[in-house]
Coordinates of N, CA and C in Angstrom, one line a residue:
M1 N 34.0 15.2 -71.6 CA 32.8 15.3 -70.8 C 32.0 16.6 -71.4
N2 N 30.7 16.5 -71.4 CA 29.9 17.5 -71.8 C 30.1 18.8 -70.9
P3 N 30.4 20.0 -71.6 CA 30.6 21.2 -70.8 C 29.5 21.6 -69.9
L4 N 28.3 21.3 -70.2 CA 27.1 21.6 -69.3 C 27.2 20.7 -68.0
V5 N 27.7 19.5 -68.2 CA 27.8 18.6 -67.0 C 28.9 19.2 -66.1
L6 N 30.0 19.6 -66.7 CA 31.1 20.2 -65.9 C 30.6 21.5 -65.2
I7 N 29.8 22.3 -65.9 CA 29.3 23.5 -65.2 C 28.4 23.1 -64.0
G8 N 27.6 22.1 -64.3 CA 26.7 21.6 -63.2 C 27.5 21.0 -62.0
L9 N 28.6 20.3 -62.3 CA 29.4 19.8 -61.3 C 30.1 20.9 -60.5
C10 N 30.5 21.9 -61.1 CA 31.1 23.1 -60.5 C 30.1 23.8 -59.6
A11 N 28.9 23.9 -60.1 CA 27.8 24.6 -59.4 C 27.4 23.9 -58.1
T12 N 27.4 22.5 -58.2 CA 27.0 21.8 -57.0 C 28.2 21.5 -56.1
G13 N 29.4 21.9 -56.4 CA 30.5 21.8 -55.6 C 31.2 20.4 -55.7
L14 N 30.8 19.6 -56.8 CA 31.4 18.3 -57.0 C 32.7 18.4 -57.8
L15 N 33.0 19.6 -58.4 CA 34.2 19.7 -59.2 C 34.9 21.0 -58.7
G16 N 36.1 20.8 -58.3 CA 36.9 21.9 -57.8 C 38.3 21.9 -58.3
A17 N 39.1 22.7 -57.7 CA 40.5 22.9 -58.2 C 41.3 21.6 -58.1
A18 N 40.9 20.8 -57.1 CA 41.6 19.5 -56.9 C 41.1 18.4 -57.8
G19 N 40.1 18.6 -58.5 CA 39.5 17.6 -59.4 C 38.1 17.2 -59.0
L20 N 37.7 16.0 -59.4 CA 36.4 15.5 -59.1 C 36.3 14.8 -57.8
W21 N 35.4 15.0 -56.9 CA 35.3 14.3 -55.7 C 33.9 14.0 -55.3
S22 N 33.7 13.1 -54.5 CA 32.4 12.7 -54.0 C 32.1 13.4 -52.6
T23 N 30.9 13.9 -52.4 CA 30.6 14.5 -51.2 C 30.7 13.6 -50.0
N24 N 30.6 12.2 -50.3 CA 30.8 11.3 -49.2 C 32.2 11.1 -48.8
E25 N 33.1 11.6 -49.6 CA 34.5 11.5 -49.3 C 35.2 12.8 -48.7
L26 N 34.3 13.7 -48.4 CA 34.8 15.0 -47.8 C 35.2 14.8 -46.4
D27 N 36.3 15.4 -46.0 CA 36.6 15.5 -44.5 C 37.1 16.9 -44.3
L28 N 37.5 17.1 -43.0 CA 38.0 18.5 -42.7 C 39.2 18.9 -43.4
A29 N 40.0 17.9 -43.9 CA 41.3 18.3 -44.6 C 41.0 18.7 -46.0
G30 N 39.7 18.6 -46.5 CA 39.4 19.0 -47.8 C 39.0 17.9 -48.7
P31 N 38.8 18.1 -50.0 CA 38.3 17.0 -50.8 C 39.3 16.0 -51.1
Q32 N 38.9 14.8 -51.2 CA 39.8 13.7 -51.6 C 39.6 13.4 -53.1
A33 N 40.6 13.6 -53.9 CA 40.4 13.4 -55.4 C 40.1 11.9 -55.7
V34 N 39.1 11.7 -56.5 CA 38.8 10.3 -56.9 C 39.2 10.1 -58.4
S35 N 39.7 11.2 -59.0 CA 40.1 11.1 -60.4 C 41.4 11.8 -60.6
S36 N 42.4 11.2 -61.2 CA 43.6 11.9 -61.4 C 43.7 12.4 -62.9
T37 N 42.6 12.2 -63.6 CA 42.6 12.6 -65.0 C 42.8 14.2 -65.1
V38 N 43.7 14.6 -65.9 CA 43.9 16.0 -66.2 C 43.3 16.3 -67.5
Y39 N 42.4 17.2 -67.6 CA 41.7 17.6 -68.8 C 42.5 18.7 -69.5
P40 N 42.7 18.7 -70.8 CA 43.5 19.7 -71.4 C 42.8 21.1 -71.5
H41 N 41.5 21.1 -71.3 CA 40.8 22.4 -71.4 C 40.1 22.6 -70.0
P42 N 40.7 23.5 -69.2 CA 40.0 23.7 -67.9 C 38.7 24.4 -68.1
V43 N 37.8 24.2 -67.1 CA 36.5 24.8 -67.1 C 36.7 26.3 -66.8
E44 N 36.2 27.2 -67.7 CA 36.4 28.6 -67.5 C 35.1 29.1 -66.9
A45 N 35.2 30.2 -66.1 CA 34.1 30.8 -65.6 C 33.2 31.5 -66.7
L46 N 31.9 31.4 -66.5 CA 31.0 32.0 -67.5 C 31.0 33.5 -67.3
P47 N 30.9 34.3 -68.4 CA 30.9 35.8 -68.2 C 29.6 36.1 -67.4
A48 N 29.7 37.2 -66.7 CA 28.5 37.7 -66.0 C 27.4 38.1 -67.0
P49 N 26.2 37.8 -66.7 CA 25.1 38.2 -67.6 C 25.0 39.7 -67.7
T50 N 24.6 40.1 -68.9 CA 24.4 41.5 -69.1 C 23.0 41.8 -69.4
T51 N 22.5 43.0 -69.1 CA 21.1 43.3 -69.4 C 21.1 44.2 -70.7
V52 N 20.4 43.8 -71.6 CA 20.3 44.5 -72.9 C 19.0 45.3 -72.8
P53 N 19.0 46.6 -73.1 CA 17.8 47.4 -73.1 C 16.8 46.9 -74.1
Y54 N 15.5 46.8 -73.8 CA 14.5 46.4 -74.7 C 14.1 47.4 -75.7
N55 N 14.2 47.1 -77.0 CA 13.9 48.1 -78.0 C 12.6 47.6 -78.8
G56 N 11.8 46.8 -78.1 CA 10.7 46.1 -78.8 C 9.6 47.0 -79.4
P57 N 8.6 46.4 -80.0 CA 8.5 45.0 -80.0 C 9.5 44.4 -81.0
G58 N 10.0 43.2 -80.6 CA 10.9 42.5 -81.5 C 10.2 41.7 -82.5
C59 N 10.9 40.9 -83.2 CA 10.3 40.0 -84.2 C 9.5 40.8 -85.3
T60 N 9.9 42.0 -85.6 CA 9.2 42.9 -86.6 C 9.3 42.2 -88.0
E61 N 10.2 41.3 -88.2 CA 10.3 40.7 -89.5 C 9.0 39.8 -89.7
Y62 N 8.3 39.5 -88.7 CA 7.1 38.7 -88.8 C 5.8 39.5 -88.8
A63 N 5.9 40.8 -88.8 CA 4.7 41.7 -88.8 C 3.8 41.4 -90.1
P64 N 4.4 41.3 -91.3 CA 3.5 41.0 -92.4 C 2.7 39.7 -92.3
E65 N 3.4 38.6 -91.8 CA 2.6 37.4 -91.6 C 1.6 37.5 -90.5
A66 N 1.9 38.3 -89.4 CA 0.9 38.5 -88.3 C -0.3 39.2 -88.8
L67 N -0.1 40.3 -89.6 CA -1.2 41.0 -90.2 C -2.0 40.1 -91.2
A68 N -1.3 39.4 -92.0 CA -2.0 38.5 -92.9 C -2.8 37.4 -92.2
A69 N -2.3 37.0 -91.0 CA -3.0 36.0 -90.2 C -4.3 36.5 -89.6
G70 N -4.4 37.8 -89.5 CA -5.7 38.3 -88.9 C -5.5 39.3 -87.8
F71 N -4.3 39.4 -87.3 CA -4.0 40.4 -86.2 C -4.1 41.8 -86.8
T72 N -4.7 42.7 -86.0 CA -4.9 44.1 -86.4 C -3.6 44.9 -86.1
A73 N -3.5 46.1 -86.6 CA -2.3 46.9 -86.4 C -2.2 47.2 -84.9
A74 N -3.3 47.4 -84.2 CA -3.3 47.6 -82.8 C -2.8 46.4 -82.0
E75 N -3.1 45.2 -82.5 CA -2.7 44.0 -81.8 C -1.3 43.6 -82.1
L76 N -0.7 44.2 -83.1 CA 0.6 43.8 -83.6 C 1.7 43.9 -82.6
P77 N 1.8 45.0 -81.8 CA 2.9 45.1 -80.8 C 2.8 43.9 -79.8
V78 N 1.5 43.6 -79.4 CA 1.4 42.5 -78.4 C 1.8 41.2 -78.9
I79 N 1.4 40.8 -80.1 CA 1.8 39.5 -80.7 C 3.2 39.4 -81.0
L80 N 3.8 40.5 -81.5 CA 5.3 40.5 -81.8 C 6.1 40.4 -80.5
T81 N 5.6 41.0 -79.4 CA 6.3 40.9 -78.1 C 6.1 39.5 -77.5
I82 N 4.9 38.9 -77.7 CA 4.7 37.6 -77.2 C 5.6 36.6 -77.9
I83 N 5.7 36.7 -79.2 CA 6.6 35.7 -79.9 C 8.1 36.0 -79.6
E84 N 8.4 37.2 -79.3 CA 9.8 37.4 -78.9 C 10.1 36.8 -77.5
L85 N 9.1 36.9 -76.6 CA 9.3 36.3 -75.3 C 9.2 34.8 -75.3
E86 N 8.3 34.3 -76.2 CA 8.1 32.8 -76.3 C 9.2 32.1 -77.0
S87 N 9.7 32.7 -78.1 CA 10.7 31.9 -78.9 C 11.9 32.7 -79.3
M88 N 12.1 33.9 -78.8 CA 13.2 34.7 -79.2 C 13.2 34.9 -80.8
C89 N 12.1 34.9 -81.4 CA 11.9 35.1 -82.8 C 12.4 34.0 -83.7
L90 N 12.6 32.8 -83.0 CA 13.1 31.6 -83.8 C 11.9 30.7 -84.1
P91 N 11.6 30.6 -85.4 CA 10.4 29.8 -85.8 C 10.5 28.3 -85.5
H92 N 11.7 27.7 -85.4 CA 11.7 26.3 -85.2 C 11.9 25.8 -83.8
V93 N 11.6 26.6 -82.8 CA 11.7 26.3 -81.4 C 10.6 25.3 -81.0
I94 N 11.0 24.3 -80.3 CA 10.0 23.4 -79.7 C 10.3 23.4 -78.2
G95 N 9.3 23.9 -77.4 CA 9.5 24.1 -76.0 C 8.6 23.2 -75.2
D96 N 8.6 23.5 -73.9 CA 7.8 22.8 -72.9 C 7.9 21.3 -73.1
N97 N 9.2 20.8 -73.1 CA 9.5 19.4 -73.2 C 8.8 18.7 -74.4
G98 N 8.8 19.5 -75.5 CA 8.2 18.9 -76.8 C 6.7 19.2 -77.0
A99 N 6.1 20.0 -76.1 CA 4.7 20.2 -76.2 C 4.3 21.5 -76.9
S100 N 5.2 22.5 -77.1 CA 4.9 23.7 -77.7 C 5.7 24.0 -78.9
F101 N 5.1 24.6 -79.9 CA 5.8 24.7 -81.2 C 5.8 26.1 -81.8
G102 N 7.0 26.4 -82.4 CA 7.1 27.6 -83.2 C 7.2 28.9 -82.6
L103 N 7.0 30.0 -83.4 CA 7.2 31.4 -82.9 C 6.4 31.7 -81.7
S104 N 5.1 31.3 -81.7 CA 4.2 31.7 -80.6 C 4.1 30.6 -79.6
Q105 N 4.8 29.5 -79.8 CA 4.8 28.3 -78.8 C 3.4 27.8 -78.6
I106 N 2.7 27.4 -79.7 CA 1.4 26.9 -79.6 C 1.5 25.5 -78.8
H107 N 0.7 25.4 -77.8 CA 0.7 24.2 -76.9 C -0.1 23.1 -77.6
A108 N 0.6 22.1 -78.1 CA 0.0 21.1 -78.9 C -1.1 20.3 -78.2
P109 N -0.9 19.9 -76.9 CA -2.0 19.1 -76.3 C -3.3 19.9 -76.2
S110 N -3.2 21.3 -76.1 CA -4.4 22.1 -76.0 C -5.0 22.4 -77.4
W111 N -4.1 22.7 -78.4 CA -4.6 23.2 -79.6 C -4.4 22.4 -80.9
C112 N -3.5 21.5 -80.8 CA -3.1 20.7 -82.0 C -3.6 19.2 -82.0
Q113 N -3.4 18.6 -80.9 CA -3.6 17.2 -80.7 C -5.1 17.0 -80.3
P114 N -5.6 15.8 -80.6 CA -6.9 15.4 -80.2 C -7.0 15.5 -78.6
N115 N -8.1 16.0 -78.1 CA -8.3 16.1 -76.7 C -9.8 15.9 -76.4
R116 N -10.2 16.0 -75.2 CA -11.6 15.8 -74.8 C -12.5 16.8 -75.4
W117 N -12.0 18.0 -75.6 CA -12.9 19.1 -76.1 C -12.9 19.1 -77.7
N118 N -11.8 18.7 -78.3 CA -11.7 18.6 -79.7 C -11.2 17.3 -80.2
P119 N -12.0 16.3 -80.5 CA -11.6 15.0 -80.8 C -10.6 14.9 -82.0
E120 N -10.6 15.9 -82.9 CA -9.7 16.0 -84.0 C -8.5 16.8 -83.6
G121 N -8.6 17.7 -82.6 CA -7.6 18.7 -82.3 C -8.2 20.0 -82.9
Y122 N -8.2 21.1 -82.1 CA -8.8 22.3 -82.5 C -8.3 22.8 -83.9
L123 N -7.0 22.9 -84.1 CA -6.4 23.5 -85.3 C -6.6 22.5 -86.5
R124 N -6.6 21.2 -86.2 CA -6.9 20.3 -87.3 C -8.4 20.4 -87.7
A125 N -9.3 20.5 -86.8 CA -10.7 20.7 -87.1 C -11.0 22.0 -87.9
R126 N -10.2 23.0 -87.7 CA -10.3 24.2 -88.4 C -9.7 24.1 -89.8
G127 N -9.0 23.0 -90.1 CA -8.4 22.8 -91.4 C -7.1 23.5 -91.6
L128 N -6.5 24.0 -90.5 CA -5.3 24.8 -90.5 C -4.0 23.9 -90.7
I129 N -4.0 22.8 -90.0 CA -2.9 21.9 -90.0 C -3.3 20.4 -90.1
D130 N -2.4 19.6 -90.5 CA -2.6 18.1 -90.5 C -1.8 17.5 -89.4
A131 N -0.6 18.2 -89.1 CA 0.3 17.6 -88.1 C 0.9 18.8 -87.3
C132 N 1.2 18.6 -86.0 CA 1.6 19.6 -85.1 C 2.9 20.3 -85.6
D133 N 3.8 19.5 -86.2 CA 5.1 20.1 -86.6 C 4.9 21.1 -87.8
E134 N 3.8 21.2 -88.3 CA 3.5 22.3 -89.3 C 3.5 23.7 -88.6
L135 N 3.4 23.7 -87.3 CA 3.4 24.9 -86.5 C 4.8 25.5 -86.5
L136 N 5.8 24.8 -87.0 CA 7.1 25.4 -87.1 C 7.3 26.3 -88.3
N137 N 6.3 26.3 -89.2 CA 6.2 27.3 -90.3 C 5.7 28.6 -89.7
P138 N 6.5 29.7 -89.9 CA 6.0 31.0 -89.3 C 4.6 31.5 -89.7
S139 N 4.3 31.3 -91.0 CA 3.0 31.8 -91.4 C 1.9 31.0 -90.8
I140 N 2.0 29.6 -90.8 CA 1.0 28.7 -90.2 C 1.0 29.0 -88.7
N141 N 2.1 29.2 -88.0 CA 2.1 29.4 -86.6 C 1.3 30.7 -86.3
L142 N 1.5 31.7 -87.0 CA 0.9 33.0 -86.7 C -0.6 32.9 -87.0
Q143 N -1.0 32.1 -88.0 CA -2.4 31.9 -88.3 C -3.0 31.1 -87.1
A144 N -2.3 30.1 -86.6 CA -2.8 29.3 -85.5 C -2.9 30.2 -84.3
A145 N -1.9 31.1 -84.1 CA -1.9 32.0 -82.9 C -3.1 32.9 -83.0
W146 N -3.5 33.4 -84.2 CA -4.7 34.2 -84.3 C -5.9 33.4 -83.8
W147 N -6.0 32.2 -84.3 CA -7.2 31.4 -83.9 C -7.2 31.1 -82.4
V148 N -6.0 30.9 -81.8 CA -5.9 30.7 -80.3 C -6.3 32.0 -79.6
Y149 N -5.9 33.1 -80.1 CA -6.2 34.4 -79.6 C -7.8 34.7 -79.7
V150 N -8.3 34.4 -80.8 CA -9.8 34.6 -81.0 C -10.6 33.7 -80.1
E151 N -10.1 32.4 -79.9 CA -10.9 31.5 -79.1 C -10.6 31.7 -77.6
G152 N -9.4 32.0 -77.2 CA -9.1 32.0 -75.8 C -8.5 33.3 -75.3
G153 N -8.3 34.3 -76.1 CA -7.7 35.5 -75.6 C -6.2 35.5 -75.4
W154 N -5.6 36.6 -75.1 CA -4.2 36.7 -74.9 C -3.7 35.9 -73.7
E155 N -4.6 35.6 -72.8 CA -4.2 34.9 -71.6 C -3.8 33.5 -71.9
Q156 N -4.0 33.0 -73.1 CA -3.5 31.7 -73.5 C -2.0 31.6 -73.5
W157 N -1.3 32.7 -73.5 CA 0.1 32.8 -73.4 C 0.6 33.2 -72.0
S158 N 1.4 32.4 -71.4 CA 1.9 32.8 -70.1 C 2.7 34.0 -70.1
T159 N 3.2 34.4 -71.3 CA 4.0 35.6 -71.4 C 3.2 36.9 -71.6
Y160 N 1.9 36.8 -71.7 CA 1.1 38.0 -72.0 C 1.3 39.2 -71.0
N161 N 1.2 38.9 -69.7 CA 1.4 40.0 -68.7 C 2.8 40.6 -68.8
R162 N 3.8 39.7 -69.1 CA 5.2 40.3 -69.2 C 5.2 41.1 -70.5
A163 N 4.5 40.7 -71.6 CA 4.5 41.5 -72.8 C 3.9 42.9 -72.5
L164 N 2.9 42.9 -71.7 CA 2.2 44.2 -71.4 C 3.2 45.1 -70.6
E165 N 3.9 44.5 -69.7 CA 4.9 45.3 -68.9 C 6.0 45.8 -69.9
V166 N 6.5 45.0 -70.8 CA 7.5 45.4 -71.7 C 7.1 46.5 -72.6
L167 N 5.8 46.5 -73.0 CA 5.3 47.5 -73.9 C 5.0 48.8 -73.3
Q168 N 5.0 48.9 -71.9 CA 4.7 50.2 -71.3 C 5.8 51.1 -71.3

């Protein structure tokens, strides 16, 4: 069984020391086991989360691409912090259920795909990309992020206010 399913079952109380049971079969005497299967690897408790001090801005490896894309030295801490918060500095991340791409998590329905404001798609009309998956390239993603910033400001990223807090 998928370990995430086991964790979910434990969290919802459907998996306990006595095995797997249904909430419909609970009585005052305790859970009634509906499975006698013994799994060779018991579910172990997850370690407690730890807080790591922020040493940001992170993603400094992308500073040259950000500068080449058009961000100024003054804007660099903000964009590097945004991409750290958006993608954890991982260029091939696809988020928002397949709607956001790359380092800066460019929202495809707004900036890449055709929509009522941009029949070709904003980034396609600018000649920056032909397909949304090109946003998985760090250089292209940061160029697109610069255009998004120029057109709509930092508020286009839901992580902007958090980035400002982190940078203080």
